[in-house]
Structure formats: structure tokens, C-alpha cells
CSV table of C-alpha atoms in Angstrom, one decimal:
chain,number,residue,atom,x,y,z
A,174,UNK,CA,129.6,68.2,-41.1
A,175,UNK,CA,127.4,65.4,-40.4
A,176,UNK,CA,123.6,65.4,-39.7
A,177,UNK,CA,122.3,66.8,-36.4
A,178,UNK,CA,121.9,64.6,-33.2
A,179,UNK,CA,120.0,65.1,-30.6
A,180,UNK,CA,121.6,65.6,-27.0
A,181,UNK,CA,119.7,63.8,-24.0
A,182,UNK,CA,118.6,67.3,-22.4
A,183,UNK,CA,116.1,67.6,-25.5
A,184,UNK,CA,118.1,70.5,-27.4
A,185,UNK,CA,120.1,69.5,-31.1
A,186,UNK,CA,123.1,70.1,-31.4
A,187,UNK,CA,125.6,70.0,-34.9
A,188,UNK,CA,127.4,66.3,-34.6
A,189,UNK,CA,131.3,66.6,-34.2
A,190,UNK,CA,133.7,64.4,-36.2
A,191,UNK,CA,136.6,63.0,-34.3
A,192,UNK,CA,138.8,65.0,-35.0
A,193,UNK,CA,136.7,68.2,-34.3
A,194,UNK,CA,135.9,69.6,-30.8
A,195,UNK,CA,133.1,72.1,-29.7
A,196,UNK,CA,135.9,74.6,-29.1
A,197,UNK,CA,137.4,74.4,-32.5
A,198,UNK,CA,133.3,74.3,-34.4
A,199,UNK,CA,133.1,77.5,-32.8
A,200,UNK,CA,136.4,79.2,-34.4
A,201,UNK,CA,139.2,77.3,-34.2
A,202,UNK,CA,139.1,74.9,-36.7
A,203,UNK,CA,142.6,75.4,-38.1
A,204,UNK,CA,144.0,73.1,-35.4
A,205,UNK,CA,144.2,69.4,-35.7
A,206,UNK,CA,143.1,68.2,-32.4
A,207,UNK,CA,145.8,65.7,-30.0
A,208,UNK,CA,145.2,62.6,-29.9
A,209,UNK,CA,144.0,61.8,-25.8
A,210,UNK,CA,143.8,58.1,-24.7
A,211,UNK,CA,139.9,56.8,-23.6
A,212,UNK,CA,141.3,56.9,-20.0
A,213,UNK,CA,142.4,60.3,-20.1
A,214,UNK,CA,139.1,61.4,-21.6
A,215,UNK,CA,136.9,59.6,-19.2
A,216,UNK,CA,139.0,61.3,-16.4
A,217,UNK,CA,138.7,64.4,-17.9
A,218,UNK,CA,134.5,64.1,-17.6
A,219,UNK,CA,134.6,63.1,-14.2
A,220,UNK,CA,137.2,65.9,-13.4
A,221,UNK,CA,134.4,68.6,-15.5
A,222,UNK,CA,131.7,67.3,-12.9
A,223,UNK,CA,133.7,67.4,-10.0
A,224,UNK,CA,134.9,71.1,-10.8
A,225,UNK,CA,131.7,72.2,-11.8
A,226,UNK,CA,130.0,70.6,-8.9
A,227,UNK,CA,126.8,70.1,-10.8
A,228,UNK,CA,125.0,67.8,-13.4
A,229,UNK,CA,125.7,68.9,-16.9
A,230,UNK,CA,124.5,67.6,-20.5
A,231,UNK,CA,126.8,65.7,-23.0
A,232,UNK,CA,127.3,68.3,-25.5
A,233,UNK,CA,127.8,71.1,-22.6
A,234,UNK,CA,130.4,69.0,-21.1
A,235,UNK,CA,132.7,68.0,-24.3
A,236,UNK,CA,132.1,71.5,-25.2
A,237,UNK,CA,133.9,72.4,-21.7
A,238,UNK,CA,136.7,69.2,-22.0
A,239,UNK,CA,137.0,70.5,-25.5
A,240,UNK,CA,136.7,66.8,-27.1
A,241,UNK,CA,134.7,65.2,-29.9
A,242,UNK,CA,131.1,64.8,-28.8
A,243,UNK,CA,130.7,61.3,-30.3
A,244,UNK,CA,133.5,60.3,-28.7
A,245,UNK,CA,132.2,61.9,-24.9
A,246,UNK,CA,128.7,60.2,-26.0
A,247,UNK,CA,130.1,57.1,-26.1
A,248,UNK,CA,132.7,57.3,-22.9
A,249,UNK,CA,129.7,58.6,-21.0
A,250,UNK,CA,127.4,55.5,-22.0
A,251,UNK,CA,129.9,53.3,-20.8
A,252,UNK,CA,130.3,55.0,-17.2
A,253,UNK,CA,127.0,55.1,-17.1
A,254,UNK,CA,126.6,51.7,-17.0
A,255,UNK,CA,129.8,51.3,-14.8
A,256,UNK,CA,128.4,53.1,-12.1
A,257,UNK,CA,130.8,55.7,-12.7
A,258,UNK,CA,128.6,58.1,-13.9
A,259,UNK,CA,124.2,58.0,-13.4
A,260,UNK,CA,121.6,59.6,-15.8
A,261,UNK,CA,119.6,62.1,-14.2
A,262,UNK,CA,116.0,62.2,-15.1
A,263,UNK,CA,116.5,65.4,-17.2
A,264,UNK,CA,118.6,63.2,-19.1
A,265,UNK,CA,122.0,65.6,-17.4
A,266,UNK,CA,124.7,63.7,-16.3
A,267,UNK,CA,126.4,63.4,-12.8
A,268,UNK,CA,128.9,61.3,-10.6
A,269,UNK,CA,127.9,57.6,-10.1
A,270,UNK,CA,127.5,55.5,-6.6
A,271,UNK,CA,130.5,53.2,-7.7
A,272,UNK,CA,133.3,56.5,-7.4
A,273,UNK,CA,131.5,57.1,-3.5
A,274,UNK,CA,132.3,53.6,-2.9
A,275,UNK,CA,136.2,54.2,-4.3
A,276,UNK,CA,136.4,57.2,-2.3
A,277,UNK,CA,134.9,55.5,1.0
A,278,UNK,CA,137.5,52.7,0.6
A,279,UNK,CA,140.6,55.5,-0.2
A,280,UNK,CA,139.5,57.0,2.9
A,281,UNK,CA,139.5,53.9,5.0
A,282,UNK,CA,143.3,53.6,3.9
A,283,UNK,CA,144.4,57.0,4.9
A,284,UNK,CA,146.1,57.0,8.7
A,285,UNK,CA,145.4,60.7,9.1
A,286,UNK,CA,141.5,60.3,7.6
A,287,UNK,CA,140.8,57.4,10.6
A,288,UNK,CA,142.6,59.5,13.1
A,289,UNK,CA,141.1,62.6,12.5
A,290,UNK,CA,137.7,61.6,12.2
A,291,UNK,CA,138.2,59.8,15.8
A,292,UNK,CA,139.2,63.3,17.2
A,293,UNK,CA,136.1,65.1,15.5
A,294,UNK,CA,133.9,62.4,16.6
A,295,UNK,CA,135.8,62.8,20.3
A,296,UNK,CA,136.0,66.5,19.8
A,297,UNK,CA,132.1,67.0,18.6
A,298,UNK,CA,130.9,65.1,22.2
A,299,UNK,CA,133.0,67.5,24.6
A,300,UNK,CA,131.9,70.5,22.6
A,301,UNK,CA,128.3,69.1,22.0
A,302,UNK,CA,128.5,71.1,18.5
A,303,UNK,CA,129.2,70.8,14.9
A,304,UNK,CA,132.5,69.8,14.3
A,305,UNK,CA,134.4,69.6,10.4
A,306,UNK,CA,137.4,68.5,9.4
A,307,UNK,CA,139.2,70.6,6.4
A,308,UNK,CA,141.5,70.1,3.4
A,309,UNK,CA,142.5,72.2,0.7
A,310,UNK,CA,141.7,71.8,-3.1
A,311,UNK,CA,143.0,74.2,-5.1
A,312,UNK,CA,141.5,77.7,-4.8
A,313,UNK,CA,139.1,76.4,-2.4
A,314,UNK,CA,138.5,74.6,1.0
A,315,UNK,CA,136.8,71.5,1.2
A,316,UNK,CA,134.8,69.5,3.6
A,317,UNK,CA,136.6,65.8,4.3
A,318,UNK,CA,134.5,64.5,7.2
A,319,UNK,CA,132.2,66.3,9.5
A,320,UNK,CA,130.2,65.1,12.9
A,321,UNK,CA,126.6,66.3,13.3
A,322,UNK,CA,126.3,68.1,17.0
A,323,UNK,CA,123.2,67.4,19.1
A,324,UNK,CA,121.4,70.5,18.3
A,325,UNK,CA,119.2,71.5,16.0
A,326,UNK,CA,121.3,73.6,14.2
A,327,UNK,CA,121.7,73.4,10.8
A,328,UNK,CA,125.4,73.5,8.8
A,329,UNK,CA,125.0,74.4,5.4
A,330,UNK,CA,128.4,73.1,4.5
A,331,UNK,CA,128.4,69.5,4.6
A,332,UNK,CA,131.2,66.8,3.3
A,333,UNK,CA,131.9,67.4,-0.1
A,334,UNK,CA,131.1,71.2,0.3
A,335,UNK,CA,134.0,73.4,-1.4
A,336,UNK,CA,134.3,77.2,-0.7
A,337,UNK,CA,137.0,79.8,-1.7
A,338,UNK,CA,139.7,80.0,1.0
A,339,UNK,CA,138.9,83.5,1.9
A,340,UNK,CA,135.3,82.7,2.9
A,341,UNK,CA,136.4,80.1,6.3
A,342,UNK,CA,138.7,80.0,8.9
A,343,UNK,CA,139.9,76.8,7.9
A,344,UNK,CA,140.6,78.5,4.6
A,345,UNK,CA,143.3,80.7,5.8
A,346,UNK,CA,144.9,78.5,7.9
A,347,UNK,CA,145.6,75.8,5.1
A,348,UNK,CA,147.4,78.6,3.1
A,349,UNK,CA,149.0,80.3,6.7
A,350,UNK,CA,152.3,78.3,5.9
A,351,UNK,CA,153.0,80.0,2.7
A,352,UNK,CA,155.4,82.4,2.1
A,353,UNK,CA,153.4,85.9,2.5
A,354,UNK,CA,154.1,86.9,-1.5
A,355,UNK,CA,152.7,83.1,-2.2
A,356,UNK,CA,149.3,84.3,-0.2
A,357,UNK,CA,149.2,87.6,-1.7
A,358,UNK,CA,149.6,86.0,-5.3
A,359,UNK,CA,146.9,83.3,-4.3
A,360,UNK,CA,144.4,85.9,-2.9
A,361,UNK,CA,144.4,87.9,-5.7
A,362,UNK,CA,143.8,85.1,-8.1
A,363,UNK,CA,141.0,83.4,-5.6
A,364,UNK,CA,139.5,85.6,-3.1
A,365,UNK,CA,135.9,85.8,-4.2
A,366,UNK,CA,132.8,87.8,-2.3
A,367,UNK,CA,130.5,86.0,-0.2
A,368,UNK,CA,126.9,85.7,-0.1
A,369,UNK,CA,126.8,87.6,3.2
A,370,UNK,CA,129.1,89.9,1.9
A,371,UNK,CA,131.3,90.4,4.7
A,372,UNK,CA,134.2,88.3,3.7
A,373,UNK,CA,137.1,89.6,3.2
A,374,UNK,CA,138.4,90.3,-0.4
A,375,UNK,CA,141.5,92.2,0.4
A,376,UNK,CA,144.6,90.3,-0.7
A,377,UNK,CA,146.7,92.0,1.6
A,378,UNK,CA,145.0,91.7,4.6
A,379,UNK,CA,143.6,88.3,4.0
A,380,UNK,CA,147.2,87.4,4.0
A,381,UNK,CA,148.2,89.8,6.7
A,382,UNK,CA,145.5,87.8,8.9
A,383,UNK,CA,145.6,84.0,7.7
A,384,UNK,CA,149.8,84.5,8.8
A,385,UNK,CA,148.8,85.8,12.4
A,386,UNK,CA,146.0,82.8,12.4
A,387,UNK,CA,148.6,80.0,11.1
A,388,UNK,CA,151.0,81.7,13.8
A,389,UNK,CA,148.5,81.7,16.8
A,390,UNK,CA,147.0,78.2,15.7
A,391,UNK,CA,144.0,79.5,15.4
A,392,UNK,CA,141.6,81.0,13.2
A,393,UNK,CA,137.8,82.7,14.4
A,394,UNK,CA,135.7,83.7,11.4
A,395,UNK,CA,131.4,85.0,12.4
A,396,UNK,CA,128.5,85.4,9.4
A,397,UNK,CA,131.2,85.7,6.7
A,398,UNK,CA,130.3,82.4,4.8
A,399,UNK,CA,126.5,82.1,5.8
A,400,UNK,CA,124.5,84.5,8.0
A,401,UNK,CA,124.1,83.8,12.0
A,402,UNK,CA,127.1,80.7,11.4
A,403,UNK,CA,130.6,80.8,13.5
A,404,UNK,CA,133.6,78.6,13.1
A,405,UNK,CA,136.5,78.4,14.9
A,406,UNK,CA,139.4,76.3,13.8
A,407,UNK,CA,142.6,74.7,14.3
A,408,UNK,CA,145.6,74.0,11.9
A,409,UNK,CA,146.7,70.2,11.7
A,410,UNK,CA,150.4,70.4,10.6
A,411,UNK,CA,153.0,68.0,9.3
A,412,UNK,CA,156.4,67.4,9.8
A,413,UNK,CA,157.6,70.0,7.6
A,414,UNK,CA,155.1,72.7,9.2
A,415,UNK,CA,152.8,72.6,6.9
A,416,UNK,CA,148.9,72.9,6.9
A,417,UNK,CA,147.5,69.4,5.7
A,418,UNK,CA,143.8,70.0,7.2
A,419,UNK,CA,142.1,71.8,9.8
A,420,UNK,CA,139.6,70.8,12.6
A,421,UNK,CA,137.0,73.1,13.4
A,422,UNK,CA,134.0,73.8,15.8
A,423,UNK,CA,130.9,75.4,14.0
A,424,UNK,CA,128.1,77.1,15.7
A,425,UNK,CA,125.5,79.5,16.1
A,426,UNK,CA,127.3,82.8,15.7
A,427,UNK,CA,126.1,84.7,19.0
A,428,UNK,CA,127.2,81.0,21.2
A,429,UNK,CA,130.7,81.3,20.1
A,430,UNK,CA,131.5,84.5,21.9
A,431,UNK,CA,129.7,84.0,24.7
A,432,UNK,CA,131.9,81.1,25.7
A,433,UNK,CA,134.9,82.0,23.0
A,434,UNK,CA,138.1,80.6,25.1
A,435,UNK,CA,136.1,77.6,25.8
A,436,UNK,CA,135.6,76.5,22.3
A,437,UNK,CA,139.0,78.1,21.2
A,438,UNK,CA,141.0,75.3,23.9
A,439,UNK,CA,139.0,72.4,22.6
A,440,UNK,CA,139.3,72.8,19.0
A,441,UNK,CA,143.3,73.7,19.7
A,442,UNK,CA,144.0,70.6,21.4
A,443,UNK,CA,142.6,68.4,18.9
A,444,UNK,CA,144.5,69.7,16.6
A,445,UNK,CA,147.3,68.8,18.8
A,446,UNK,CA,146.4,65.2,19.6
A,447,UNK,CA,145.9,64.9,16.0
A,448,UNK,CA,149.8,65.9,15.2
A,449,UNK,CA,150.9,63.8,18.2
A,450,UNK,CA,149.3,60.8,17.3
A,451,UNK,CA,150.5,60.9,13.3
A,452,UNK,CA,153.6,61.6,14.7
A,453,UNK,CA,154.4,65.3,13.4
A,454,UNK,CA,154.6,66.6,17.0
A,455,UNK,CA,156.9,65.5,19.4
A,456,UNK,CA,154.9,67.2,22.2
């Protein structure tokens, strides 16, 4: 082994040859590792960050993409001053300004990301309240675009915000379309309890209830995700009848009951005119 370096977060760390990962220094040496292109290694940090959804150190993220350290030192250096990738002042490392800028101009691209961010901006004036607009990654729900309401009331999940599916409304509608063994199977592996603890862990009825709530177009969840919040969403479906994204209104719990079919026709609707106008519904 060669002499120790020092990682940026203070800590030493043995150096790793080439052709020897953190995963195989700590037992699994007998393997020679695959040879993975600079592209496919840079991706695979970015990918780590994104996942993890926090800043990490050099030798904690090779460690995790299972690669030489030299080799993620220097891919990391270069990012860094690419803009891909920025040096926190703990010396951690974390996405860089110049992937915002890809992603703003990938969204400007996107037909359904313009319309639907008209109809939430359209949608959050007539309901003067918070209103999000929903995808699906993976195990997870995640914010695309979200409108501020007029009131001081605060939304802890803002764009780029990813929850497990179980926790949201939108989070059962996106998987509403499946097959009900396909939900059952994705429950089990995903559902996850919230810090409230009133979501629903259940894979049965979690897929018992995001069916009926794909069915009814319509999905009403109260304090499951954060305490004293309320959403109410809205499936947006293509051609094939599939949930792409939602659109939801989110509000103090104890206002969306008061005024529940109110908020419930609005946020349905959208939905709708979102459909309509990408052309997935004829009426």
C-alpha cells in the first residue's frame, strides 16, 4: 500500500492504488476491479450526491461508488473547477451551480414542465395557497416546481424535496396505475415511517388506497408527512393512463376540511387542463 493521504475533511485515510477500491481494502481484495470510463465515474459521483442528498468527503464517497480514491480525487478536482461540483468550507463536497443551470435549461425544453408550471402558477392564484407539482423518482416522490401561496405559511417540502411514496398524496397517485401486486411489491420494498408517525406503512392498504385514489383522481393526505400540513392532489396522466406527475394544493391541515370540495374541484381540474392541453385527454 502506499503512504497515507490526507482527505479534505481533516481525517487520513490509507491511499488506494488503481486498481483497488475502498470496498475491496476492506475484504474483498481477491477481485480485480472493472475497468469504468472517466465519464462513467464522474457520473457515478454526482449520482452518490444526488442519492444521498447531502455533501460528503472524497474518501466517503469512493468508498460508497466503490472506485479508486486517487482516481475520485482527481475526477472531483476537475468538477470542481467545472462548476460541476463546489467545495464546501468543511472541505465536503456537493453539486455545483453549472448542473442548476443544465437542469433550468432541460426544463425549459420539456412541453409538459412549461405547461404545468402555467397551471400551478394559474392554479396557486384561484386557490391563494401553496401549490406543487409532482414526479416520481424511484422509491420516492419528488418536488419539480412549486408556487409559493400568499400566506405565511410555511412548506417544508420545497423543489428538489424527495420523500418515500407512502408519506404524500402525490406519492400514491404516481404508483395508482400499477398493477395492484406491482404496488404491493413496491410498498414493501419502500414504505418507510414518517416523522409524525402517522403514515401509513401497510403494504396492503397503502395499495388498497393509492388504487381507489388513482381511480377517483384524487388523493387527500392530513399531518402524515409534517405535523399541522394537508395536501390534496390530482393525478396528471398520459396517453397510455399512466401517472407522469401530480398537481397538488398544500395547506394548513385544519383549512383543508373546512372548505374540502372547494380545494378538491380546483386541484382536479388542473389536472385536467393539464391532460387536455398536452393532448392526453380528448375531453
Amino acid at each position: 500500500m502506499a503512504s497515507e493521504v490526507r482527505e479534505l475533511d481533516g481525517n487520513t485515510s490509507p491511499a488506494i492504488s488503481e486498481d483497488e477500491s475502498p470496498a475491496e481494502e476492506a475484504g474483498t481484495k481477491g477481485s480485480r476491479r472493472a475497468r469504468v470510463s472517466g465519464i462513467d465515474r464522474a457520473l457515478q459521483v454526482i449520482d452518490h450526491l444526488y442519492e444521498t442528498g447531502s455533501p460528503a468527503g472524497v474518501y466517503a464517497i469512493a468508498k460508497a461508488v466503490k472506485a479508486p480514491l486517487s482516481t475520485v480525487y482527481v475526477i472531483v478536482d476537475d468538477l470542481v473547477e467545472k462548476n460541476m461540483l463546489t467545495r464546501q468550507s468543511d472541505g465536503s463536497i456537493w453539486l455545483g451551480s453549472r448542473l442548476y443551470h443544465y437542469g433550468l435549461a432541460y426544463a425549459r425544453s420539456l412541453d409538459f414542465m412549461s405547461v404545468a408550471t402555467h397551471e400551478m402558477h394559474d392554479l396557486c392564484r384561484q386557490a391563494g395557497e401553496t401549490v406543487q407539482v409532482c414526479g416520481r423518482d424511484g422509491d420516492y416522490m419528488l418536488v419539480l416546481a412549486m408556487a409559493d401561496g400568499p400566506s405565511h405559511f410555511q412548506v417544508a417540502s420545497r423543489v428538489g424535496t424527495r420523500v418515500p411514496l407512502n408519506w404524500t398524496a402525490s406519492g400514491r397517485l404516481l404508483v395508482g396505475h400499477l398493477q395492484e401486486d406491482e404496488r404491493v411489491e413496491l410498498f414493501k420494498r419502500c414504505a418507510r415511517s414518517s416523522p409524525t408517525g402517522r403514515a401509513e406503512i401497510d403494504p396492503a392498504t397503502l395499495s388498497q388506497s393509492a388504487g381507489k385514489a388513482f381511480e377517483a383522481r384524487l388523493s387527500i393526505q392530513a399531518g402524515e408527512s409534517d405535523y399541522a400540513v394537508a395536501c390534496i392532489a390530482s393525478p396528471i396522466c398520459d396517453r397510455e393512463g399512466q401517472c407522469v406527475a401530480t398537481i397538488s394544493i398544500v395547506l394548513p391541515e385544519q383549512k383543508a376540511f373546512s372548505d374540502e370540495s372547494h380545494y378538491t374541484d380546483q386541484v382536479r381540474s388542473s389536472a385536467e387542463r393539464i391532460e387536455k392541453l398536452m393532448g392526453w385527454r380528448s375531453r
